[in-house]
PDB file of C-alpha atoms and ligand atoms in Angstrom:
ATOM      1  CA  MET A   1     -16.479 -72.913 -26.574  1.00 41.00           C
ATOM      2  CA  SER A   2     -20.165 -72.462 -25.853  1.00 49.00           C
ATOM      3  CA  ALA A   3     -22.269 -74.940 -27.781  1.00 67.00           C
ATOM      4  CA  ARG A   4     -25.409 -73.527 -26.292  1.00 80.00           C
ATOM      5  CA  PHE A   5     -28.363 -73.336 -28.591  1.00 86.00           C
ATOM      6  CA  VAL A   6     -30.871 -70.548 -28.161  1.00 92.00           C
ATOM      7  CA  ILE A   7     -34.095 -70.798 -30.107  1.00 92.00           C
ATOM      8  CA  ASN A   8     -37.401 -69.123 -30.602  1.00 94.00           C
ATOM      9  CA  LEU A   9     -39.680 -72.050 -29.830  1.00 93.00           C
ATOM     10  CA  LEU A  10     -42.522 -71.127 -32.146  1.00 92.00           C
ATOM     11  CA  ASP A  11     -40.177 -70.474 -35.050  1.00 94.00           C
ATOM     12  CA  PHE A  12     -38.403 -73.734 -34.299  1.00 95.00           C
ATOM     13  CA  VAL A  13     -41.656 -75.687 -34.572  1.00 94.00           C
ATOM     14  CA  ARG A  14     -42.837 -73.707 -37.583  1.00 94.00           C
ATOM     15  CA  ASP A  15     -39.611 -74.624 -39.381  1.00 95.00           C
ATOM     16  CA  SER A  16     -39.873 -78.274 -38.204  1.00 95.00           C
ATOM     17  CA  GLY A  17     -36.608 -77.668 -36.456  1.00 95.00           C
ATOM     18  CA  ALA A  18     -34.436 -80.517 -35.292  1.00 96.00           C
ATOM     19  CA  HIS A  19     -31.328 -80.266 -33.198  1.00 94.00           C
ATOM     20  CA  HIS A  20     -29.135 -82.690 -31.360  1.00 94.00           C
ATOM     21  CA  GLY A  21     -25.961 -82.504 -29.410  1.00 94.00           C
ATOM     22  CA  LYS A  22     -24.034 -83.349 -26.303  1.00 95.00           C
ATOM     23  CA  ILE A  23     -24.002 -81.553 -22.991  1.00 95.00           C
ATOM     24  CA  PRO A  24     -21.152 -81.956 -20.532  1.00 96.00           C
ATOM     25  CA  LEU A  25     -22.701 -82.362 -17.079  1.00 97.00           C
ATOM     26  CA  ALA A  26     -20.240 -79.788 -15.781  1.00 96.00           C
ATOM     27  CA  GLU A  27     -22.119 -77.139 -17.798  1.00 94.00           C
ATOM     28  CA  LEU A  28     -25.425 -77.717 -16.019  1.00 96.00           C
ATOM     29  CA  GLU A  29     -25.097 -75.462 -13.018  1.00 95.00           C
ATOM     30  CA  ARG A  30     -28.291 -76.277 -11.160  1.00 96.00           C
ATOM     31  CA  LEU A  31     -27.694 -80.007 -11.511  1.00 96.00           C
ATOM     32  CA  GLN A  32     -24.372 -79.903  -9.664  1.00 97.00           C
ATOM     33  CA  ASP A  33     -25.981 -80.192  -6.206  1.00 94.00           C
ATOM     34  CA  TYR A  34     -27.368 -83.595  -7.134  1.00 95.00           C
ATOM     35  CA  LEU A  35     -24.214 -84.991  -8.689  1.00 97.00           C
ATOM     36  CA  PHE A  36     -21.485 -87.127  -7.191  1.00 97.00           C
ATOM     37  CA  ASP A  37     -19.231 -86.172 -10.102  1.00 97.00           C
ATOM     38  CA  ASN A  38     -19.765 -84.375 -13.381  1.00 96.00           C
ATOM     39  CA  THR A  39     -17.413 -85.885 -15.906  1.00 93.00           C
ATOM     40  CA  ASN A  40     -20.068 -87.561 -18.082  1.00 95.00           C
ATOM     41  CA  GLU A  41     -21.903 -86.142 -21.047  1.00 96.00           C
ATOM     42  CA  LEU A  42     -25.541 -86.410 -21.980  1.00 97.00           C
ATOM     43  CA  ILE A  43     -26.859 -86.827 -25.495  1.00 97.00           C
ATOM     44  CA  TYR A  44     -30.015 -85.005 -26.450  1.00 97.00           C
ATOM     45  CA  THR A  45     -32.304 -84.419 -29.384  1.00 97.00           C
ATOM     46  CA  ILE A  46     -34.970 -81.794 -29.725  1.00 96.00           C
ATOM     47  CA  ASP A  47     -37.596 -81.700 -32.466  1.00 96.00           C
ATOM     48  CA  GLY A  48     -40.269 -79.157 -33.224  1.00 96.00           C
ATOM     49  CA  ARG A  49     -43.460 -80.431 -34.786  1.00 94.00           C
ATOM     50  CA  LEU A  50     -47.214 -80.075 -34.832  1.00 94.00           C
ATOM     51  CA  ASN A  51     -49.174 -82.715 -32.965  1.00 91.00           C
ATOM     52  CA  LYS A  52     -52.292 -84.434 -34.243  1.00 91.00           C
ATOM     53  CA  ASP A  53     -54.385 -81.447 -33.162  1.00 90.00           C
ATOM     54  CA  ASN A  54     -52.099 -79.139 -35.111  1.00 92.00           C
ATOM     55  CA  LYS A  55     -50.680 -77.678 -31.930  1.00 92.00           C
ATOM     56  CA  PRO A  56     -46.978 -76.829 -31.730  1.00 94.00           C
ATOM     57  CA  THR A  57     -45.018 -79.286 -29.616  1.00 95.00           C
ATOM     58  CA  LEU A  58     -41.439 -79.892 -28.687  1.00 95.00           C
ATOM     59  CA  GLN A  59     -40.137 -83.456 -28.504  1.00 96.00           C
ATOM     60  CA  ILE A  60     -37.150 -83.834 -26.256  1.00 96.00           C
ATOM     61  CA  SER A  61     -35.089 -86.918 -25.642  1.00 98.00           C
ATOM     62  CA  ILE A  62     -32.150 -87.135 -23.269  1.00 98.00           C
ATOM     63  CA  LYS A  63     -29.848 -90.092 -22.710  1.00 98.00           C
ATOM     64  CA  GLY A  64     -26.833 -90.752 -20.616  1.00 97.00           C
ATOM     65  CA  GLU A  65     -25.700 -91.643 -17.159  1.00 97.00           C
ATOM     66  CA  VAL A  66     -25.205 -89.489 -14.102  1.00 97.00           C
ATOM     67  CA  ASN A  67     -23.640 -90.374 -10.778  1.00 97.00           C
ATOM     68  CA  LEU A  68     -25.793 -89.388  -7.840  1.00 97.00           C
ATOM     69  CA  TYR A  69     -25.323 -89.724  -4.084  1.00 96.00           C
ATOM     70  CA  CYS A  70     -26.978 -92.756  -2.562  1.00 96.00           C
ATOM     71  CA  GLN A  71     -29.107 -91.272   0.205  1.00 94.00           C
ATOM     72  CA  ARG A  72     -28.324 -94.149   2.534  1.00 92.00           C
ATOM     73  CA  CYS A  73     -24.550 -94.543   2.293  1.00 94.00           C
ATOM     74  CA  LEU A  74     -23.700 -91.255   0.507  1.00 93.00           C
ATOM     75  CA  ASP A  75     -21.505 -93.145  -1.924  1.00 95.00           C
ATOM     76  CA  LYS A  76     -21.596 -92.972  -5.716  1.00 96.00           C
ATOM     77  CA  MET A  77     -24.674 -94.362  -7.387  1.00 95.00           C
ATOM     78  CA  ALA A  78     -24.985 -94.609 -11.164  1.00 95.00           C
ATOM     79  CA  HIS A  79     -28.335 -93.484 -12.515  1.00 96.00           C
ATOM     80  CA  ALA A  80     -29.292 -94.020 -16.147  1.00 96.00           C
ATOM     81  CA  ILE A  81     -31.144 -91.228 -17.869  1.00 97.00           C
ATOM     82  CA  ASP A  82     -33.403 -92.132 -20.743  1.00 97.00           C
ATOM     83  CA  LEU A  83     -36.041 -89.463 -21.050  1.00 96.00           C
ATOM     84  CA  LYS A  84     -38.559 -88.740 -23.717  1.00 96.00           C
ATOM     85  CA  THR A  85     -40.819 -85.768 -23.229  1.00 94.00           C
ATOM     86  CA  SER A  86     -43.356 -83.989 -25.299  1.00 94.00           C
ATOM     87  CA  LEU A  87     -44.048 -80.379 -24.379  1.00 94.00           C
ATOM     88  CA  LEU A  88     -46.968 -78.421 -25.708  1.00 94.00           C
ATOM     89  CA  LEU A  89     -46.124 -74.851 -26.590  1.00 94.00           C
ATOM     90  CA  VAL A  90     -48.527 -72.258 -25.268  1.00 92.00           C
ATOM     91  CA  GLU A  91     -48.415 -68.591 -26.111  1.00 88.00           C
ATOM     92  CA  ASN A  92     -49.563 -66.933 -22.907  1.00 87.00           C
ATOM     93  CA  GLU A  93     -49.970 -67.443 -19.165  1.00 84.00           C
ATOM     94  CA  ALA A  94     -53.741 -67.926 -19.409  1.00 85.00           C
ATOM     95  CA  GLU A  95     -53.278 -70.839 -21.759  1.00 84.00           C
ATOM     96  CA  LEU A  96     -50.567 -72.203 -19.497  1.00 82.00           C
ATOM     97  CA  CYS A  97     -52.941 -72.207 -16.499  1.00 82.00           C
ATOM     98  CA  GLN A  98     -55.672 -73.824 -18.522  1.00 81.00           C
ATOM     99  CA  TYR A  99     -53.446 -76.771 -19.420  1.00 80.00           C
ATOM    100  CA  ASP A 100     -51.942 -76.986 -15.970  1.00 74.00           C
ATOM    101  CA  GLU A 101     -55.257 -78.305 -14.754  1.00 76.00           C
ATOM    102  CA  GLU A 102     -54.890 -81.236 -17.101  1.00 72.00           C
ATOM    103  CA  ASP A 103     -52.114 -83.194 -15.497  1.00 67.00           C
ATOM    104  CA  SER A 104     -51.348 -85.367 -18.455  1.00 76.00           C
ATOM    105  CA  ILE A 105     -50.143 -82.490 -20.611  1.00 82.00           C
ATOM    106  CA  ASP A 106     -46.782 -80.856 -20.057  1.00 88.00           C
ATOM    107  CA  THR A 107     -46.646 -77.327 -21.333  1.00 90.00           C
ATOM    108  CA  ILE A 108     -44.058 -74.687 -21.902  1.00 91.00           C
ATOM    109  CA  LEU A 109     -44.445 -70.999 -22.504  1.00 90.00           C
ATOM    110  CA  ALA A 110     -43.250 -70.154 -25.987  1.00 90.00           C
ATOM    111  CA  THR A 111     -40.827 -67.427 -25.056  1.00 85.00           C
ATOM    112  CA  PRO A 112     -39.059 -65.700 -27.961  1.00 86.00           C
ATOM    113  CA  SER A 113     -35.672 -67.055 -26.984  1.00 90.00           C
ATOM    114  CA  ILE A 114     -34.911 -70.018 -24.836  1.00 91.00           C
ATOM    115  CA  ASP A 115     -31.669 -71.792 -24.114  1.00 93.00           C
ATOM    116  CA  VAL A 116     -32.143 -75.444 -24.992  1.00 93.00           C
ATOM    117  CA  TRP A 117     -29.680 -76.540 -22.327  1.00 93.00           C
ATOM    118  CA  VAL A 118     -31.778 -74.823 -19.650  1.00 93.00           C
ATOM    119  CA  LEU A 119     -34.815 -76.670 -20.953  1.00 93.00           C
ATOM    120  CA  ILE A 120     -32.969 -79.962 -20.840  1.00 95.00           C
ATOM    121  CA  GLU A 121     -31.607 -79.301 -17.379  1.00 96.00           C
ATOM    122  CA  ASP A 122     -35.182 -78.653 -16.191  1.00 94.00           C
ATOM    123  CA  GLU A 123     -36.331 -81.990 -17.577  1.00 95.00           C
ATOM    124  CA  ILE A 124     -33.464 -83.873 -15.966  1.00 96.00           C
ATOM    125  CA  ILE A 125     -34.019 -82.307 -12.546  1.00 96.00           C
ATOM    126  CA  LEU A 126     -37.767 -82.944 -12.731  1.00 93.00           C
ATOM    127  CA  ASN A 127     -37.139 -86.604 -13.431  1.00 94.00           C
ATOM    128  CA  LEU A 128     -34.395 -87.351 -10.939  1.00 95.00           C
ATOM    129  CA  PRO A 129     -35.364 -89.804  -8.200  1.00 94.00           C
ATOM    130  CA  MET A 130     -36.426 -87.966  -5.029  1.00 91.00           C
ATOM    131  CA  THR A 131     -34.274 -90.194  -2.829  1.00 93.00           C
ATOM    132  CA  PRO A 132     -31.787 -92.122  -4.907  1.00 95.00           C
ATOM    133  CA  CYS A 133     -30.711 -95.329  -3.170  1.00 94.00           C
ATOM    134  CA  HIS A 134     -28.614 -98.298  -4.161  1.00 94.00           C
ATOM    135  CA  GLN A 135     -30.373-101.582  -4.684  1.00 89.00           C
ATOM    136  CA  GLU A 136     -30.240-103.821  -1.668  1.00 83.00           C
ATOM    137  CA  ASP A 137     -26.955-105.765  -1.520  1.00 83.00           C
ATOM    138  CA  THR A 138     -25.079-103.099  -3.462  1.00 88.00           C
ATOM    139  CA  CYS A 139     -25.467-100.430  -0.782  1.00 92.00           C
ATOM    140  CA  LYS A 140     -22.574-100.063   1.616  1.00 87.00           C
ATOM    141  CA  ILE A 141     -25.015 -99.552   4.485  1.00 82.00           C
ATOM    142  CA  ASP A 142     -26.441-103.041   3.980  1.00 78.00           C
ATOM    143  CA  HIS A 143     -22.984-104.524   4.150  1.00 76.00           C
ATOM    144  CA  LEU A 144     -22.185-102.547   7.286  1.00 77.00           C
ATOM    145  CA  VAL A 145     -25.440-103.583   8.950  1.00 76.00           C
ATOM    146  CA  LYS A 146     -24.924-107.179   7.902  1.00 75.00           C
ATOM    147  CA  ASN A 147     -21.415-107.244   9.325  1.00 76.00           C
ATOM    148  CA  SER A 148     -22.398-105.603  12.571  1.00 74.00           C
ATOM    149  CA  THR A 149     -25.369-107.936  13.111  1.00 70.00           C
ATOM    150  CA  GLU A 150     -23.151-110.902  12.403  1.00 65.00           C
ATOM    151  CA  GLN A 151     -20.769-109.675  15.073  1.00 63.00           C
ATOM    152  CA  LEU A 152     -23.691-109.155  17.410  1.00 60.00           C
ATOM    153  CA  THR A 153     -25.224-112.566  16.876  1.00 59.00           C
ATOM    154  CA  HIS A 154     -21.954-114.427  17.184  1.00 61.00           C
ATOM    155  CA  PRO A 155     -21.492-114.058  20.957  1.00 57.00           C
ATOM    156  CA  PHE A 156     -25.070-115.211  21.545  1.00 60.00           C
ATOM    157  CA  ALA A 157     -24.691-118.084  19.147  1.00 58.00           C
ATOM    158  CA  ALA A 158     -21.570-119.102  21.010  1.00 55.00           C
ATOM    159  CA  LEU A 159     -23.424-118.820  24.294  1.00 58.00           C
ATOM    160  CA  THR A 160     -26.305-120.975  23.052  1.00 60.00           C
ATOM    161  CA  ALA A 161     -23.883-123.547  21.790  1.00 57.00           C
ATOM    162  CA  LEU A 162     -22.204-123.522  25.172  1.00 59.00           C
ATOM    163  CA  LYS A 163     -25.505-124.018  26.994  1.00 65.00           C
ATOM    164  CA  LYS A 164     -26.398-126.993  24.813  1.00 60.00           C
ATOM    165  CA  THR A 165     -23.244-128.843  25.674  1.00 56.00           C
ATOM    166  CA  HIS A 166     -24.002-128.568  29.383  1.00 56.00           C
TER     167      HIS A 166
HETATM  168 ZN1  LIG B 201     -25.859 -96.884  -0.876  1.00 70.41          ZN
END
């Protein structure tokens, strides 16, 4: 049943590896806390190649849709995922630290075996909105507030109207 794909990153790049597949959201354990439901699937591709400086990189793309909790009304909120990331493979911690100082480069330690799904889950979590919220007008809270202010303003409006006639 497991479609998990474990690779040696350096070998994968050396062989110009390419892999694609689908991940059921239900399989991504750490993501569950963020999800309203987990029935969708995500599509991903992963390619190993050398960049223009001849350095090994991993190109990851992830597409799909997840349902998150709106942080205002706690109801379901659809969030489209369309990620493209390029990760530079580094071979030791020292190299990792060196690149960490350059913010524009995302790096990954080239461990001998890595589960691609874990890698993809990391990318998704990193790129989730910090506080997902519905757009105005689609959030239940806005409708509630609108309704309650309408109820509040009505008595006063009636009062003003009353005053005017006298
Ligand atoms: Zn909302």
